[in-house]
């Protein structure tokens, strides 16, 4: 692997919130995010995949200290949408590989995911951008996973960056 | 809105591929992405949300010209995993808002999604990073949606960037 991956980031103080079964119609996400914005909740990793049978699901991570507020705002959104449920998880950590030109290297994702598999870390969520591949894994596995991915990309030393990355 | 959003990007020549019902166990994603990497398929927007009942779903976008190859590789992955199905869609376009400090502005997402709702563009997928909010919408809506989001953020003029962004 050329030095495509220049660093890793681990955020261990986030929680995951999921709104499942929400109506897949224009305006639904605007409502959800306006509820979050009204409470100034800093949203991190947002993931919405394609819907099935008219029902969509969105997950995002927030600082664990904002979880109670987020669940209230999510409950408001679901009530106004007239459908859906709110789920959450706190035993999570976000492990990201950071570097330039990730997109053209689908091998980088395969390499990272294989390192996670080899240490038994199950991937719960994935988002990618040109400069980053982020995964959500169980918090109790995150230190071991950080070391495993670190070795896989032959980086000098692990960095545990603040959740701002 | 302060000038958090500095530009928009529209990619109109991508296709979406979804692997649904795949086993939620370590190694599944490594296998999927190694099949893509072996065929040098440039993967764009990857989205995996939390699984249900042990079955996960991953979607990603690829250049439309690589769709046939991608479907073959995805079929191989599903066959080796022993479970799942491959779905795809070509009437899609990726519309992204680009800027710095997006994460602390959950209002930016609400603002963008409201502009999409107002022009009747239904959001099919969402991924976010610190510098970008990306949505997948129907291709026939994408020009109108670009203009709508453009007005919402009071930008000077729309930019249609190559899919590389
Ligand atoms: C599910 C949600 O994304 C919906 N399709 C919307 O446009 O808001
Ligand atoms: C579904 C997939 O992400 C699986 N959990 C894995 O770790 O590969």
Short mmCIF file of C-alpha atoms and ligand atoms in Angstrom, two decimals:
data_model
loop_
_atom_site.label_atom_id
_atom_site.label_comp_id
_atom_site.label_asym_id
_atom_site.label_seq_id
_atom_site.Cartn_x
_atom_site.Cartn_y
_atom_site.Cartn_z
CA UNK A 1 0.00 0.00 0.00
CA UNK A 2 1.41 3.41 -0.96
CA UNK A 3 1.13 5.90 1.92
CA UNK A 4 -2.52 6.59 1.13
CA UNK A 5 -3.50 6.31 4.80
CA UNK A 6 -1.64 8.92 6.82
CA UNK A 7 -3.30 8.45 10.17
CA UNK A 8 -6.05 6.94 12.27
CA UNK A 9 -8.57 8.62 14.54
CA UNK A 10 -10.46 7.03 17.41
CA UNK A 11 -13.43 8.73 19.10
CA UNK A 12 -14.54 6.81 22.20
CA UNK A 13 -17.07 9.18 23.73
CA UNK A 14 -19.83 9.13 21.15
CA UNK A 15 -23.22 7.44 21.24
CA UNK A 16 -25.30 6.22 18.30
CA UNK A 17 -28.94 7.21 17.73
CA UNK A 18 -31.13 5.52 15.11
CA UNK A 19 -34.58 6.57 13.88
CA UNK A 20 -36.10 3.52 12.20
CA UNK A 21 -39.37 3.14 10.30
CA UNK A 22 -39.69 6.80 9.39
CA UNK A 23 -41.77 7.77 6.35
CA UNK A 24 -39.66 8.02 3.21
CA UNK A 25 -41.05 11.32 1.92
CA UNK A 26 -39.51 14.72 1.20
CA UNK A 27 -39.25 16.77 4.39
CA UNK A 28 -38.71 13.90 6.81
CA UNK A 29 -34.97 14.48 7.18
CA UNK A 30 -35.38 18.23 7.26
CA UNK A 31 -37.67 17.75 10.27
CA UNK A 32 -35.27 15.38 12.06
CA UNK A 33 -32.28 17.69 11.61
CA UNK A 34 -34.17 20.84 12.48
CA UNK A 35 -35.07 19.23 15.82
CA UNK A 36 -31.39 18.54 16.39
CA UNK A 37 -30.32 21.99 15.28
CA UNK A 38 -32.87 23.70 17.55
CA UNK A 39 -31.14 22.01 20.49
CA UNK A 40 -27.66 22.76 19.06
CA UNK A 41 -26.75 19.06 19.09
CA UNK A 42 -23.44 18.49 17.23
CA UNK A 43 -24.11 15.61 14.86
CA UNK A 44 -21.25 13.46 13.63
CA UNK A 45 -21.41 10.40 11.35
CA UNK A 46 -24.78 10.50 9.55
CA UNK A 47 -25.87 7.42 7.64
CA UNK A 48 -29.08 6.91 5.69
CA UNK A 49 -29.32 3.99 3.33
CA UNK A 50 -32.01 3.38 0.72
CA UNK A 51 -35.48 2.78 2.15
CA UNK A 52 -37.60 -0.36 1.92
CA UNK A 53 -41.39 -0.39 1.52
CA UNK A 54 -41.61 3.36 2.06
CA UNK A 55 -39.85 3.27 5.45
CA UNK A 56 -36.37 4.72 5.95
CA UNK A 57 -33.77 4.55 8.71
CA UNK A 58 -31.19 7.12 9.67
CA UNK A 59 -28.40 6.77 12.22
CA UNK A 60 -25.98 9.34 13.51
CA UNK A 61 -23.48 9.70 16.31
CA UNK A 62 -23.46 12.45 18.93
CA UNK A 63 -21.25 13.18 21.96
CA UNK A 64 -22.41 10.83 24.72
CA UNK A 65 -23.00 13.87 26.92
CA UNK A 66 -25.69 15.00 24.43
CA UNK A 67 -27.47 11.63 24.23
CA UNK A 68 -30.43 12.44 26.52
CA UNK A 69 -31.13 15.67 24.65
CA UNK A 70 -30.80 13.87 21.32
CA UNK A 71 -33.28 11.16 22.34
CA UNK A 72 -35.80 13.84 23.33
CA UNK A 73 -35.35 15.66 20.01
CA UNK A 74 -35.57 12.36 18.09
CA UNK A 75 -38.75 11.46 19.98
CA UNK A 76 -40.24 14.81 18.99
CA UNK A 77 -39.34 14.21 15.35
CA UNK A 78 -40.89 10.72 15.31
CA UNK A 79 -44.06 12.01 16.99
CA UNK A 80 -44.44 14.75 14.39
CA UNK A 81 -43.68 12.39 11.51
CA UNK A 82 -46.40 10.08 12.82
CA UNK A 83 -44.29 6.95 12.43
CA UNK A 84 -41.03 5.38 13.53
CA UNK A 85 -39.08 4.46 16.62
CA UNK A 86 -35.92 5.70 18.31
CA UNK A 87 -33.07 3.32 19.16
CA UNK A 88 -29.66 4.05 20.60
CA UNK A 89 -26.36 2.46 21.59
CA UNK A 90 -23.57 3.68 23.85
CA UNK A 91 -21.07 0.84 23.61
CA UNK A 92 -19.65 2.32 20.40
CA UNK A 93 -16.46 3.89 19.12
CA UNK A 94 -15.69 5.53 15.81
CA UNK A 95 -12.48 4.31 14.19
CA UNK A 96 -11.43 6.21 11.05
CA UNK A 97 -8.58 5.87 8.57
CA UNK A 98 -7.55 9.27 7.25
CA UNK A 99 -5.55 10.06 4.10
CA UNK A 100 -5.73 11.58 0.65
CA UNK A 101 -7.10 9.90 -2.47
CA UNK A 102 -9.04 7.23 -0.59
CA UNK A 103 -11.70 7.09 -3.21
CA UNK A 104 -9.55 5.70 -5.94
CA UNK A 105 -8.17 3.07 -3.59
CA UNK A 106 -11.04 0.66 -2.90
CA UNK A 107 -8.23 -1.56 -1.74
CA UNK A 108 -7.76 0.70 1.29
CA UNK A 109 -11.27 -0.08 2.51
CA UNK A 110 -10.78 -3.80 1.94
CA UNK A 111 -7.48 -3.64 3.84
CA UNK A 112 -8.97 -1.78 6.81
CA UNK A 113 -12.03 -4.03 6.99
CA UNK A 114 -9.83 -7.13 6.85
CA UNK A 115 -7.75 -5.85 9.80
CA UNK A 116 -10.99 -5.34 11.76
CA UNK A 117 -12.19 -8.81 10.84
CA UNK A 118 -8.87 -10.39 11.90
CA UNK A 119 -9.22 -8.95 15.41
CA UNK A 120 -12.91 -9.89 15.60
CA UNK A 121 -14.25 -6.31 15.54
CA UNK A 122 -17.70 -6.34 13.95
CA UNK A 123 -18.47 -3.26 11.84
CA UNK A 124 -21.79 -1.63 12.83
CA UNK A 125 -21.77 1.42 10.51
CA UNK A 126 -19.62 2.72 7.66
CA UNK A 127 -19.34 6.13 6.01
CA UNK A 128 -16.63 7.25 3.60
CA UNK A 129 -15.39 10.46 2.02
CA UNK A 130 -12.41 11.26 -0.20
CA UNK A 131 -10.17 11.70 2.82
CA UNK A 132 -11.64 9.31 5.35
CA UNK A 133 -13.16 5.87 5.94
CA UNK A 134 -15.12 5.78 9.22
CA UNK A 135 -16.43 2.69 10.96
CA UNK A 136 -18.51 2.29 14.13
CA UNK A 137 -17.43 -0.70 16.21
CA UNK A 138 -17.98 -1.90 19.80
CA UNK A 139 -16.15 0.28 22.30
CA UNK A 140 -14.62 -2.67 24.14
CA UNK A 141 -12.89 -3.72 20.90
CA UNK A 142 -11.67 -0.28 19.88
CA UNK A 143 -8.14 -0.23 21.33
CA UNK A 144 -7.35 -3.65 19.90
CA UNK A 145 -8.88 -2.63 16.57
CA UNK A 146 -6.85 0.59 16.51
CA UNK A 147 -3.65 -1.40 16.94
CA UNK A 148 -4.71 -3.94 14.30
CA UNK A 149 -5.51 -1.30 11.67
CA UNK A 150 -2.38 0.55 12.64
CA UNK A 151 -0.22 -2.49 11.92
CA UNK A 152 -2.11 -3.19 8.68
CA UNK A 153 -1.16 0.22 7.30
CA UNK A 154 2.34 0.17 8.85
CA UNK A 155 1.88 3.57 10.49
CA UNK A 156 4.46 4.91 12.97
CA UNK A 157 2.32 5.26 16.05
CA UNK A 158 -1.41 5.29 16.82
CA UNK A 159 -3.04 8.66 17.33
CA UNK A 160 -6.19 8.98 19.36
CA UNK A 161 -7.64 12.21 18.10
CA UNK A 162 -10.36 14.25 19.76
CA UNK A 163 -13.85 13.54 18.33
CA UNK A 164 -13.54 16.68 16.22
CA UNK A 165 -11.90 14.81 13.34
CA UNK B 1 -26.21 31.21 7.81
CA UNK B 2 -22.56 32.24 8.07
CA UNK B 3 -20.59 31.19 4.97
CA UNK B 4 -20.22 27.63 6.23
CA UNK B 5 -21.19 26.19 2.83
CA UNK B 6 -18.74 27.37 0.19
CA UNK B 7 -19.93 25.34 -2.76
CA UNK B 8 -22.07 22.57 -4.17
CA UNK B 9 -21.10 19.54 -6.21
CA UNK B 10 -23.32 17.51 -8.51
CA UNK B 11 -22.29 14.13 -9.91
CA UNK B 12 -24.77 12.86 -12.49
CA UNK B 13 -23.01 9.82 -13.92
CA UNK B 14 -22.96 7.48 -10.95
CA UNK B 15 -25.04 4.38 -10.26
CA UNK B 16 -26.01 2.94 -6.88
CA UNK B 17 -25.38 -0.68 -5.91
CA UNK B 18 -26.88 -2.23 -2.75
CA UNK B 19 -26.06 -5.59 -1.15
CA UNK B 20 -28.97 -6.41 1.17
CA UNK B 21 -29.44 -9.31 3.58
CA UNK B 22 -25.72 -9.98 4.02
CA UNK B 23 -24.54 -11.74 7.17
CA UNK B 24 -23.55 -9.29 9.89
CA UNK B 25 -20.29 -10.93 10.90
CA UNK B 26 -16.65 -9.80 10.89
CA UNK B 27 -15.11 -10.28 7.46
CA UNK B 28 -18.26 -9.69 5.40
CA UNK B 29 -17.30 -6.15 4.35
CA UNK B 30 -13.68 -7.09 3.82
CA UNK B 31 -14.89 -9.69 1.31
CA UNK B 32 -17.23 -7.25 -0.49
CA UNK B 33 -14.55 -4.59 -0.85
CA UNK B 34 -11.82 -7.02 -1.83
CA UNK B 35 -14.04 -8.12 -4.75
CA UNK B 36 -14.38 -4.49 -5.80
CA UNK B 37 -10.69 -3.79 -5.34
CA UNK B 38 -9.67 -6.84 -7.41
CA UNK B 39 -11.58 -5.33 -10.33
CA UNK B 40 -10.21 -1.82 -9.59
CA UNK B 41 -13.73 -0.40 -9.23
CA UNK B 42 -13.60 3.18 -7.85
CA UNK B 43 -16.14 3.24 -5.03
CA UNK B 44 -17.70 6.53 -4.00
CA UNK B 45 -20.36 7.14 -1.32
CA UNK B 46 -20.37 4.06 0.98
CA UNK B 47 -23.21 3.69 3.47
CA UNK B 48 -23.78 0.89 5.94
CA UNK B 49 -26.30 1.41 8.69
CA UNK B 50 -26.79 -0.79 11.76
CA UNK B 51 -28.01 -4.30 10.99
CA UNK B 52 -31.29 -5.91 11.98
CA UNK B 53 -31.72 -9.55 12.98
CA UNK B 54 -28.17 -10.36 11.98
CA UNK B 55 -28.57 -9.11 8.39
CA UNK B 56 -26.83 -5.97 7.15
CA UNK B 57 -27.11 -3.79 4.08
CA UNK B 58 -24.44 -1.75 2.36
CA UNK B 59 -24.88 0.68 -0.52
CA UNK B 60 -22.27 2.50 -2.54
CA UNK B 61 -22.08 4.52 -5.71
CA UNK B 62 -19.80 3.78 -8.67
CA UNK B 63 -19.30 5.41 -12.08
CA UNK B 64 -22.18 4.23 -14.27
CA UNK B 65 -19.63 2.91 -16.76
CA UNK B 66 -18.45 0.46 -14.06
CA UNK B 67 -21.93 -0.77 -13.12
CA UNK B 68 -21.85 -4.10 -15.00
CA UNK B 69 -18.47 -4.99 -13.50
CA UNK B 70 -19.66 -3.96 -10.05
CA UNK B 71 -22.77 -6.15 -10.27
CA UNK B 72 -20.60 -9.13 -11.20
CA UNK B 73 -18.23 -8.48 -8.29
CA UNK B 74 -21.19 -7.96 -5.91
CA UNK B 75 -22.74 -11.23 -7.13
CA UNK B 76 -19.47 -13.02 -6.40
CA UNK B 77 -19.38 -11.55 -2.88
CA UNK B 78 -22.97 -12.56 -2.12
CA UNK B 79 -22.36 -16.08 -3.45
CA UNK B 80 -19.29 -16.48 -1.24
CA UNK B 81 -21.07 -15.01 1.79
CA UNK B 82 -23.85 -17.53 1.29
CA UNK B 83 -26.61 -14.96 1.75
CA UNK B 84 -27.93 -11.69 0.38
CA UNK B 85 -29.09 -10.07 -2.82
CA UNK B 86 -27.77 -7.39 -5.14
CA UNK B 87 -29.92 -4.37 -6.09
CA UNK B 88 -29.02 -1.33 -8.15
CA UNK B 89 -30.36 1.97 -9.43
CA UNK B 90 -29.19 4.23 -12.22
CA UNK B 91 -31.65 7.12 -11.99
CA UNK B 92 -29.50 8.73 -9.30
CA UNK B 93 -27.39 11.82 -8.77
CA UNK B 94 -25.15 12.81 -5.88
CA UNK B 95 -25.71 16.35 -4.64
CA UNK B 96 -23.23 17.56 -2.00
CA UNK B 97 -22.83 20.74 0.01
CA UNK B 98 -19.16 21.47 0.65
CA UNK B 99 -17.67 23.73 3.31
CA UNK B 100 -15.63 23.84 6.51
CA UNK B 101 -16.92 23.16 10.00
CA UNK B 102 -20.08 21.39 8.83
CA UNK B 103 -20.13 19.16 11.86
CA UNK B 104 -20.79 21.88 14.37
CA UNK B 105 -23.58 23.25 12.21
CA UNK B 106 -26.39 20.68 12.35
CA UNK B 107 -28.42 23.58 11.05
CA UNK B 108 -26.64 23.29 7.70
CA UNK B 109 -28.01 19.79 7.19
CA UNK B 110 -31.52 20.88 8.18
CA UNK B 111 -31.26 23.83 5.78
CA UNK B 112 -30.09 21.68 2.86
CA UNK B 113 -32.69 18.98 3.47
CA UNK B 114 -35.45 21.58 3.69
CA UNK B 115 -34.40 23.03 0.32
CA UNK B 116 -34.61 19.52 -1.16
CA UNK B 117 -38.01 18.95 0.41
CA UNK B 118 -39.33 22.26 -0.93
CA UNK B 119 -38.52 21.24 -4.50
CA UNK B 120 -39.91 17.73 -3.97
CA UNK B 121 -36.55 15.93 -4.20
CA UNK B 122 -36.74 12.76 -2.09
CA UNK B 123 -33.47 11.87 -0.32
CA UNK B 124 -32.42 8.24 -1.01
CA UNK B 125 -29.06 8.18 0.83
CA UNK B 126 -27.08 10.49 3.10
CA UNK B 127 -23.44 10.53 4.20
CA UNK B 128 -21.63 13.35 5.96
CA UNK B 129 -18.09 14.34 6.85
CA UNK B 130 -16.57 17.45 8.42
CA UNK B 131 -16.40 19.15 5.05
CA UNK B 132 -19.30 17.71 3.16
CA UNK B 133 -22.95 16.61 3.31
CA UNK B 134 -23.79 14.26 0.43
CA UNK B 135 -27.26 13.16 -0.64
CA UNK B 136 -28.39 10.74 -3.34
CA UNK B 137 -31.52 11.93 -5.14
CA UNK B 138 -33.35 11.05 -8.38
CA UNK B 139 -31.39 12.19 -11.42
CA UNK B 140 -34.40 13.84 -13.05
CA UNK B 141 -34.70 16.14 -10.01
CA UNK B 142 -31.04 17.00 -9.69
CA UNK B 143 -30.80 20.24 -11.68
CA UNK B 144 -33.83 21.71 -9.94
CA UNK B 145 -32.48 20.53 -6.58
CA UNK B 146 -29.06 22.07 -7.30
CA UNK B 147 -30.70 25.43 -7.96
CA UNK B 148 -32.90 25.12 -4.85
CA UNK B 149 -29.99 24.32 -2.52
CA UNK B 150 -27.95 27.00 -4.23
CA UNK B 151 -30.57 29.64 -3.45
CA UNK B 152 -30.97 28.34 0.12
CA UNK B 153 -27.30 28.99 0.84
CA UNK B 154 -27.15 32.20 -1.21
CA UNK B 155 -24.14 31.03 -3.23
CA UNK B 156 -22.92 33.03 -6.26
CA UNK B 157 -23.34 30.44 -8.96
CA UNK B 158 -23.84 26.69 -9.11
CA UNK B 159 -20.81 24.52 -9.80
CA UNK B 160 -21.15 21.11 -11.34
CA UNK B 161 -17.97 19.42 -10.31
CA UNK B 162 -16.56 16.20 -11.79
CA UNK B 163 -17.47 13.13 -9.75
CA UNK B 164 -14.04 13.25 -8.14
CA UNK B 165 -15.23 15.53 -5.34
C1 LIG C 1 -36.06 9.35 4.49
C2 LIG C 1 -35.83 10.77 4.12
O1 LIG C 1 -34.52 10.96 3.68
C3 LIG C 1 -36.76 11.30 3.09
N1 LIG C 1 -36.63 10.57 1.88
C4 LIG C 1 -36.50 12.78 2.89
O2 LIG C 1 -36.31 13.19 1.82
O3 LIG C 1 -36.42 13.53 3.82
C1 LIG C 2 -22.01 -6.11 7.89
C2 LIG C 2 -20.54 -6.02 8.00
O1 LIG C 2 -20.14 -4.69 8.21
C3 LIG C 2 -19.96 -6.89 9.09
N1 LIG C 2 -20.47 -6.49 10.36
C4 LIG C 2 -18.45 -6.80 9.04
O2 LIG C 2 -17.86 -6.53 10.00
O3 LIG C 2 -17.86 -6.96 8.03
#
